[in-house]
Amino acid sequence: MPVRSWAVRVHEHGGPEKMVWEQVELPDPGPGQALVRQTAIGFNFIDIYHRTGLYPQSLPITLGTEGAGVIEAVGKGALGLKVGQRVAYGTGGPGAYAERRLIGVQHLVPLPKDIPDAIAAAAMLKGMTAEYLVRRTHKVKRGDTILVHAAAGGVGLILCQWARHLGATVIGTVSTDEKAMLAKKHGCKHVLVVPREDFAARVREITKGKGVPVVYDSVGKDTFDKSLDSLAPLGVLALFGQSSGTVPPISPGILAKGSTYLTRPTLFVYNAARENLLASSRALFAVIRSGAVKIRVNHTYPLKEAARAHEDVAARRTTGSVVLTP
Ligand SMILES: NC(=O)c1ccc[n+]([C@@H]2O[C@H](COP(=O)([O-])OP(=O)(O)OC[C@H]3O[C@@H](n4cnc5c(N)ncnc54)[C@H](OP(=O)(O)O)[C@@H]3O)[C@@H](O)[C@H]2O)c1
């Protein structure tokens, strides 16, 4: 039987005012699909890109890429997932800003009893991103000194704690003193307040001229050049986002100075194979469970008011994870 669900949808790309609260009808789950009643939904910066059209979508769409809830129905080929089971996801594409959604079962991860729904919704996409960045894009190891931009953000707080847990000395960048304090409490040994400090020069000072083996850069346009300048020879620039805007085209020649590796990684590629998704989520649950990584849900909004969350994140007013409650 088709069900109706309230959802936050976009019919035209644009600002937060284009987000509308309306009812949609969901058909029965098809083969390989599940119907999930959502209990908590994670906000992610990519939701802004889907809304504005920076990552063009076929419209209309229900925004949102991360959530947790309970399976209400499954189609054929459910990979052993059952009605009534608690699940969470951070891949599978838009559709999360809704009371209920259909999603491919290959994206669903069974939720362990000791991981609350709000923590899962706050951490699946952001935490598995931190997982692949510190364990696969560049294997962070004891003794590494690394640089993380937007250290007090959603991904940032998790990434800094995880890297410290692996034995790294973490240098973080933030925009305010308040964010600096938070980043210091969550894994950063050094925090650079970027409007005041030249981060590439400070990284050279801290590393006694050597530079860092990896920069995790989600800020993009405003940081890219100095991120390159912060690297040690053969260093990795992991450009995993563009919160400040898209990096303009570059000539590969600019990488020659340090024989630098430049990568533009995405969670959707790293965790496309189900075994990678399950291993990644297991690793995330383990660091949460051990207390090595604390998930900070610093802002909660009613789902209906998701536009307010978009405004606050874009204005850099948030820290840690933002959760929407249906
Ligand atoms: N590739 C992947 O697999 C992947 C997965 C997840 C997320 N991401 C990317 O990672 C980034 C972080 O995502 P998130 O959801 O955790 O967001 P977030 O870091 O909580 O929010 C963005 C932060 O970026 C910083 N920033 C710098 N310049 C900015 C500007 N002009 N406008 C807005 N923010 C600016 C701000 O921190 P300060 O004020 O401290 O500078 C802001 O708090 C996003 O770019 C996202 O697309 C990529």
Short mmCIF file of C-alpha atoms and ligand atoms in Angstrom, two decimals:
data_model
loop_
_atom_site.label_atom_id
_atom_site.label_comp_id
_atom_site.label_asym_id
_atom_site.label_seq_id
_atom_site.Cartn_x
_atom_site.Cartn_y
_atom_site.Cartn_z
CA MET A 1 0.00 0.00 0.00
CA PRO A 2 1.46 3.41 -0.92
CA VAL A 3 2.07 5.68 2.09
CA ARG A 4 2.11 9.44 2.41
CA SER A 5 5.01 11.27 4.03
CA TRP A 6 5.81 14.90 4.81
CA ALA A 7 9.09 15.96 3.23
CA VAL A 8 11.31 18.99 2.56
CA ARG A 9 11.48 19.29 -1.24
CA VAL A 10 13.01 21.49 -3.89
CA HIS A 11 11.23 22.13 -7.21
CA GLU A 12 13.71 24.77 -8.42
CA HIS A 13 17.38 25.23 -7.53
CA GLY A 14 18.07 28.30 -5.40
CA GLY A 15 18.30 29.61 -1.83
CA PRO A 16 16.76 28.17 1.35
CA GLU A 17 13.46 29.85 0.39
CA LYS A 18 13.11 27.22 -2.34
CA MET A 19 12.73 24.47 0.27
CA VAL A 20 9.08 23.51 0.63
CA TRP A 21 7.33 21.34 3.20
CA GLU A 22 4.85 19.11 1.40
CA GLN A 23 3.40 15.63 1.29
CA VAL A 24 4.66 12.99 -1.11
CA GLU A 25 3.29 9.58 -1.92
CA LEU A 26 5.71 6.66 -1.63
CA PRO A 27 4.95 3.43 -3.49
CA ASP A 28 5.63 0.01 -1.98
CA PRO A 29 9.36 -0.75 -1.92
CA GLY A 30 10.52 -2.38 -5.14
CA PRO A 31 13.16 -5.13 -5.41
CA GLY A 32 16.23 -4.18 -3.38
CA GLN A 33 14.45 -1.30 -1.63
CA ALA A 34 13.29 -0.62 1.91
CA LEU A 35 10.78 1.85 3.34
CA VAL A 36 12.33 3.53 6.38
CA ARG A 37 10.42 5.54 9.00
CA GLN A 38 13.03 8.07 10.00
CA THR A 39 13.70 9.05 13.59
CA ALA A 40 16.64 11.43 13.03
CA ILE A 41 18.16 13.05 9.94
CA GLY A 42 21.67 14.43 9.54
CA PHE A 43 22.37 17.75 7.81
CA ASN A 44 25.34 17.78 5.42
CA PHE A 45 26.95 20.50 3.35
CA ILE A 46 26.18 18.46 0.23
CA ASP A 47 22.48 19.17 0.91
CA ILE A 48 23.28 22.81 0.13
CA TYR A 49 24.91 21.79 -3.18
CA HIS A 50 21.82 19.72 -4.07
CA ARG A 51 19.59 22.69 -3.21
CA THR A 52 21.59 25.29 -5.16
CA GLY A 53 22.30 23.04 -8.13
CA LEU A 54 26.11 23.11 -7.72
CA TYR A 55 25.60 19.34 -7.94
CA PRO A 56 22.69 19.42 -10.43
CA GLN A 57 19.73 17.16 -9.65
CA SER A 58 16.67 16.17 -11.62
CA LEU A 59 13.87 18.07 -9.91
CA PRO A 60 11.80 17.92 -7.83
CA ILE A 61 13.85 16.18 -5.14
CA THR A 62 13.60 15.53 -1.45
CA LEU A 63 16.88 16.83 0.02
CA GLY A 64 19.07 15.01 2.55
CA THR A 65 21.65 12.26 2.46
CA GLU A 66 21.99 10.87 6.00
CA GLY A 67 19.57 9.40 8.50
CA ALA A 68 18.48 6.72 10.93
CA GLY A 69 15.21 4.98 11.56
CA VAL A 70 13.23 1.77 11.48
CA ILE A 71 12.42 -0.42 8.47
CA GLU A 72 8.67 -0.50 7.82
CA ALA A 73 8.62 -2.58 4.63
CA VAL A 74 11.09 -4.30 2.30
CA GLY A 75 10.98 -5.44 -1.31
CA LYS A 76 12.48 -8.66 -2.68
CA GLY A 77 16.24 -9.13 -2.16
CA ALA A 78 16.51 -7.31 1.18
CA LEU A 79 20.06 -8.55 2.02
CA GLY A 80 18.70 -10.06 5.25
CA LEU A 81 17.27 -6.76 6.50
CA LYS A 82 13.93 -7.10 8.27
CA VAL A 83 10.83 -5.08 9.08
CA GLY A 84 11.22 -3.52 12.54
CA GLN A 85 15.04 -3.41 12.32
CA ARG A 86 16.89 -0.17 13.27
CA VAL A 87 19.11 1.06 10.46
CA ALA A 88 21.15 4.09 9.41
CA TYR A 89 22.78 5.34 6.22
CA GLY A 90 25.06 8.00 4.79
CA THR A 91 25.11 6.94 1.15
CA GLY A 92 22.19 6.28 -1.18
CA GLY A 93 21.56 9.80 -2.44
CA PRO A 94 18.98 12.46 -1.64
CA GLY A 95 15.66 11.68 0.04
CA ALA A 96 16.46 11.96 3.76
CA TYR A 97 14.52 15.15 4.67
CA ALA A 98 11.29 13.23 5.15
CA GLU A 99 9.31 11.33 7.73
CA ARG A 100 9.60 8.24 5.56
CA ARG A 101 11.76 7.40 2.56
CA LEU A 102 12.54 4.62 0.13
CA ILE A 103 16.20 3.66 -0.14
CA GLY A 104 18.26 0.90 -1.74
CA VAL A 105 18.95 -1.74 0.93
CA GLN A 106 22.61 -1.90 -0.08
CA HIS A 107 23.03 1.50 1.60
CA LEU A 108 21.50 0.49 4.93
CA VAL A 109 23.62 -0.48 7.92
CA PRO A 110 22.00 -2.31 10.85
CA LEU A 111 22.32 -0.12 13.94
CA PRO A 112 23.92 -1.67 17.01
CA LYS A 113 21.86 -1.34 20.22
CA ASP A 114 24.38 0.98 21.86
CA ILE A 115 24.38 3.58 19.05
CA PRO A 116 21.44 6.00 19.50
CA ASP A 117 19.53 7.09 16.41
CA ALA A 118 20.50 10.77 16.75
CA ILE A 119 24.19 9.86 17.00
CA ALA A 120 23.93 7.64 13.92
CA ALA A 121 22.11 10.37 11.98
CA ALA A 122 24.81 12.83 13.03
CA ALA A 123 27.70 10.55 12.17
CA MET A 124 27.06 8.09 9.34
CA LEU A 125 28.01 10.29 6.40
CA LYS A 126 30.42 12.57 8.28
CA GLY A 127 32.01 9.78 10.32
CA MET A 128 32.49 7.37 7.42
CA THR A 129 34.04 10.28 5.52
CA ALA A 130 36.51 10.77 8.37
CA GLU A 131 37.12 7.00 8.32
CA TYR A 132 38.15 6.78 4.67
CA LEU A 133 40.15 9.99 4.84
CA VAL A 134 42.34 8.94 7.80
CA ARG A 135 42.53 5.21 7.04
CA ARG A 136 42.44 4.98 3.25
CA THR A 137 43.11 8.29 1.40
CA HIS A 138 46.19 8.78 3.57
CA LYS A 139 46.90 6.27 6.32
CA VAL A 140 47.45 8.53 9.32
CA LYS A 141 50.06 7.11 11.63
CA ARG A 142 51.70 7.84 14.96
CA GLY A 143 54.12 10.71 14.58
CA ASP A 144 52.33 12.36 11.62
CA THR A 145 51.61 16.06 11.98
CA ILE A 146 48.62 16.80 9.76
CA LEU A 147 46.47 19.78 8.76
CA VAL A 148 42.65 19.77 8.88
CA HIS A 149 40.57 22.75 7.70
CA ALA A 150 37.16 23.61 9.21
CA ALA A 151 38.30 21.65 12.27
CA ALA A 152 35.22 22.57 14.33
CA GLY A 153 32.73 21.55 11.62
CA GLY A 154 30.68 18.38 11.31
CA VAL A 155 33.30 16.28 9.53
CA GLY A 156 36.10 18.32 11.10
CA LEU A 157 35.46 17.44 14.75
CA ILE A 158 35.23 13.73 13.95
CA LEU A 159 38.27 13.76 11.66
CA CYS A 160 40.48 15.56 14.19
CA GLN A 161 39.56 13.18 17.02
CA TRP A 162 40.07 10.13 14.83
CA ALA A 163 43.46 11.33 13.59
CA ARG A 164 44.59 12.04 17.15
CA HIS A 165 43.39 8.56 18.14
CA LEU A 166 45.71 7.18 15.43
CA GLY A 167 48.60 9.05 17.01
CA ALA A 168 48.79 12.19 14.88
CA THR A 169 49.46 15.73 16.00
CA VAL A 170 46.59 17.65 14.48
CA ILE A 171 46.78 21.27 13.32
CA GLY A 172 43.27 22.61 12.70
CA THR A 173 42.02 25.81 11.10
CA VAL A 174 38.84 27.61 12.16
CA SER A 175 37.36 31.09 11.77
CA THR A 176 36.70 32.13 15.39
CA ASP A 177 38.19 31.82 18.88
CA GLU A 178 35.09 30.01 20.08
CA LYS A 179 35.52 27.38 17.35
CA ALA A 180 39.24 27.18 18.24
CA MET A 181 38.36 26.18 21.81
CA LEU A 182 36.03 23.47 20.58
CA ALA A 183 38.60 22.11 18.10
CA LYS A 184 41.21 22.00 20.89
CA LYS A 185 38.85 19.89 22.99
CA HIS A 186 38.33 17.51 20.07
CA GLY A 187 41.71 16.38 18.87
CA CYS A 188 43.63 19.47 17.76
CA LYS A 189 46.96 20.25 19.36
CA HIS A 190 47.32 23.52 17.44
CA VAL A 191 44.42 25.62 16.19
CA LEU A 192 44.95 28.45 13.73
CA VAL A 193 42.31 31.15 13.50
CA VAL A 194 42.51 31.79 9.77
CA PRO A 195 41.40 35.37 9.42
CA ARG A 196 44.29 36.33 11.73
CA GLU A 197 46.96 33.80 10.89
CA ASP A 198 48.74 32.74 7.69
CA PHE A 199 48.16 29.02 8.08
CA ALA A 200 50.85 27.89 5.60
CA ALA A 201 53.50 29.95 7.41
CA ARG A 202 52.33 28.66 10.81
CA VAL A 203 52.37 25.06 9.57
CA ARG A 204 56.03 25.54 8.50
CA GLU A 205 56.83 26.96 11.93
CA ILE A 206 55.11 24.13 13.81
CA THR A 207 56.71 21.43 11.64
CA LYS A 208 60.14 23.14 11.76
CA GLY A 209 60.06 23.81 8.03
CA LYS A 210 59.12 20.28 6.94
CA GLY A 211 55.43 20.71 6.11
CA VAL A 212 52.74 18.09 6.62
CA PRO A 213 52.27 14.74 4.83
CA VAL A 214 48.54 15.38 4.32
CA VAL A 215 46.12 18.29 4.23
CA TYR A 216 42.42 17.47 4.59
CA ASP A 217 40.84 20.43 2.79
CA SER A 218 37.05 20.76 2.62
CA VAL A 219 37.11 24.55 2.27
CA GLY A 220 38.37 24.66 -1.34
CA LYS A 221 38.67 28.01 -3.09
CA ASP A 222 39.93 30.06 -0.11
CA THR A 223 42.47 27.49 1.14
CA PHE A 224 43.66 25.50 -1.87
CA ASP A 225 46.86 27.41 -2.74
CA LYS A 226 48.08 27.62 0.84
CA SER A 227 47.15 24.00 1.45
CA LEU A 228 49.61 23.09 -1.33
CA ASP A 229 52.21 25.35 0.32
CA SER A 230 51.71 23.52 3.64
CA LEU A 231 52.68 20.09 2.32
CA ALA A 232 55.94 18.21 2.75
CA PRO A 233 57.48 16.70 -0.42
CA LEU A 234 55.32 13.80 -1.72
CA GLY A 235 52.46 15.06 0.44
CA VAL A 236 48.78 14.41 -0.25
CA LEU A 237 46.26 17.18 -0.73
CA ALA A 238 42.89 15.54 -0.06
CA LEU A 239 40.46 18.14 -1.41
CA PHE A 240 37.20 16.64 -0.19
CA GLY A 241 34.90 19.65 -0.34
CA GLN A 242 34.48 23.28 -1.33
CA SER A 243 32.58 25.07 1.44
CA SER A 244 34.08 28.42 0.35
CA GLY A 245 33.54 27.81 -3.39
CA THR A 246 34.93 25.72 -6.23
CA VAL A 247 38.69 25.74 -6.82
CA PRO A 248 39.39 27.29 -10.26
CA PRO A 249 41.06 25.08 -12.89
CA ILE A 250 44.77 24.49 -12.28
CA SER A 251 47.71 23.33 -14.35
CA PRO A 252 49.12 19.97 -13.18
CA GLY A 253 52.53 21.68 -13.28
CA ILE A 254 51.83 23.37 -9.94
CA LEU A 255 52.16 19.94 -8.28
CA ALA A 256 55.76 19.53 -9.48
CA LYS A 257 57.37 21.62 -6.72
CA GLY A 258 56.70 18.96 -4.08
CA SER A 259 55.84 15.98 -6.34
CA THR A 260 52.48 16.40 -4.63
CA TYR A 261 49.53 14.02 -4.86
CA LEU A 262 46.20 15.76 -5.40
CA THR A 263 43.00 13.79 -4.92
CA ARG A 264 39.32 14.75 -4.92
CA PRO A 265 37.86 11.82 -2.95
CA THR A 266 34.19 11.07 -2.22
CA LEU A 267 32.51 8.78 0.29
CA PHE A 268 30.22 7.49 -2.43
CA VAL A 269 33.15 5.98 -4.31
CA TYR A 270 35.08 4.75 -1.25
CA ASN A 271 31.99 3.04 0.20
CA ALA A 272 30.27 1.97 -3.03
CA ALA A 273 31.07 -1.71 -2.39
CA ARG A 274 28.89 -3.09 0.42
CA GLU A 275 31.87 -4.71 2.16
CA ASN A 276 33.58 -1.32 2.31
CA LEU A 277 30.42 0.32 3.64
CA LEU A 278 30.04 -2.29 6.37
CA ALA A 279 33.74 -2.18 7.32
CA SER A 280 33.66 1.61 7.38
CA SER A 281 30.57 1.74 9.61
CA ARG A 282 32.01 -0.93 11.92
CA ALA A 283 35.17 1.14 12.35
CA LEU A 284 33.06 4.22 13.04
CA PHE A 285 30.89 2.48 15.64
CA ALA A 286 34.06 1.14 17.31
CA VAL A 287 35.64 4.59 17.78
CA ILE A 288 32.34 6.01 19.04
CA ARG A 289 31.87 3.09 21.43
CA SER A 290 35.44 3.36 22.80
CA GLY A 291 35.01 7.09 23.39
CA ALA A 292 37.95 7.91 21.08
CA VAL A 293 35.52 9.92 18.92
CA LYS A 294 32.71 11.87 20.54
CA ILE A 295 29.88 12.88 18.24
CA ARG A 296 28.77 16.41 19.01
CA VAL A 297 25.17 17.12 18.05
CA ASN A 298 25.47 20.84 18.67
CA HIS A 299 22.33 21.96 16.79
CA THR A 300 18.90 20.35 16.40
CA TYR A 301 16.05 21.73 14.27
CA PRO A 302 12.57 20.41 13.53
CA LEU A 303 12.71 18.87 10.04
CA LYS A 304 10.08 21.35 8.88
CA GLU A 305 12.57 24.15 9.66
CA ALA A 306 15.46 22.63 7.69
CA ALA A 307 15.83 25.93 5.77
CA ARG A 308 17.01 27.56 9.02
CA ALA A 309 19.71 24.90 9.36
CA HIS A 310 20.85 25.66 5.80
CA GLU A 311 21.08 29.38 6.57
CA ASP A 312 23.02 28.83 9.80
CA VAL A 313 25.55 26.42 8.29
CA ALA A 314 26.13 28.61 5.22
CA ALA A 315 26.71 31.59 7.55
CA ARG A 316 29.30 29.52 9.49
CA ARG A 317 27.24 29.77 12.68
CA THR A 318 27.30 26.03 13.45
CA THR A 319 29.83 23.63 14.93
CA GLY A 320 29.86 19.83 15.00
CA SER A 321 26.85 17.93 13.68
CA VAL A 322 23.42 19.34 12.87
CA VAL A 323 20.43 17.02 13.25
CA LEU A 324 16.86 17.47 11.96
CA THR A 325 14.03 15.77 13.82
CA PRO A 326 10.95 14.61 11.93
N1 LIG B 1 33.99 14.24 -0.34
C1 LIG B 1 33.32 13.65 0.62
O1 LIG B 1 33.28 12.43 0.73
C2 LIG B 1 32.62 14.51 1.63
C3 LIG B 1 31.79 13.93 2.60
C4 LIG B 1 31.25 14.75 3.58
C5 LIG B 1 31.46 16.12 3.55
N2 LIG B 1 32.22 16.64 2.55
C6 LIG B 1 32.50 18.08 2.51
O2 LIG B 1 33.12 18.44 3.73
C7 LIG B 1 32.79 19.77 4.06
C8 LIG B 1 32.29 19.83 5.48
O3 LIG B 1 30.97 19.31 5.54
P1 LIG B 1 30.11 19.46 6.87
O4 LIG B 1 28.73 19.02 6.51
O5 LIG B 1 30.83 18.83 7.98
O6 LIG B 1 30.07 21.06 7.06
P2 LIG B 1 30.81 21.93 8.18
O7 LIG B 1 32.28 21.69 8.12
O8 LIG B 1 30.13 21.73 9.48
O9 LIG B 1 30.50 23.40 7.70
C9 LIG B 1 31.33 24.05 6.80
C10 LIG B 1 32.46 24.81 7.51
O10 LIG B 1 33.37 25.24 6.52
C11 LIG B 1 34.00 26.42 6.92
N3 LIG B 1 33.95 27.42 5.85
C12 LIG B 1 35.03 28.05 5.34
N4 LIG B 1 34.66 28.93 4.41
C13 LIG B 1 33.32 28.88 4.34
C14 LIG B 1 32.35 29.58 3.56
N5 LIG B 1 32.70 30.53 2.68
N6 LIG B 1 31.02 29.28 3.74
C15 LIG B 1 30.66 28.34 4.63
N7 LIG B 1 31.54 27.64 5.38
C16 LIG B 1 32.85 27.91 5.25
C17 LIG B 1 33.25 26.92 8.17
O11 LIG B 1 34.09 26.68 9.29
P3 LIG B 1 35.00 27.91 9.82
O12 LIG B 1 34.02 29.02 10.11
O13 LIG B 1 35.69 27.41 11.03
O14 LIG B 1 35.94 28.25 8.70
C18 LIG B 1 32.00 26.06 8.23
O15 LIG B 1 31.57 25.83 9.55
C19 LIG B 1 31.81 20.25 2.99
O16 LIG B 1 32.54 20.95 2.01
C20 LIG B 1 31.27 18.96 2.42
O17 LIG B 1 30.80 19.08 1.11
C21 LIG B 1 32.79 15.87 1.59
#
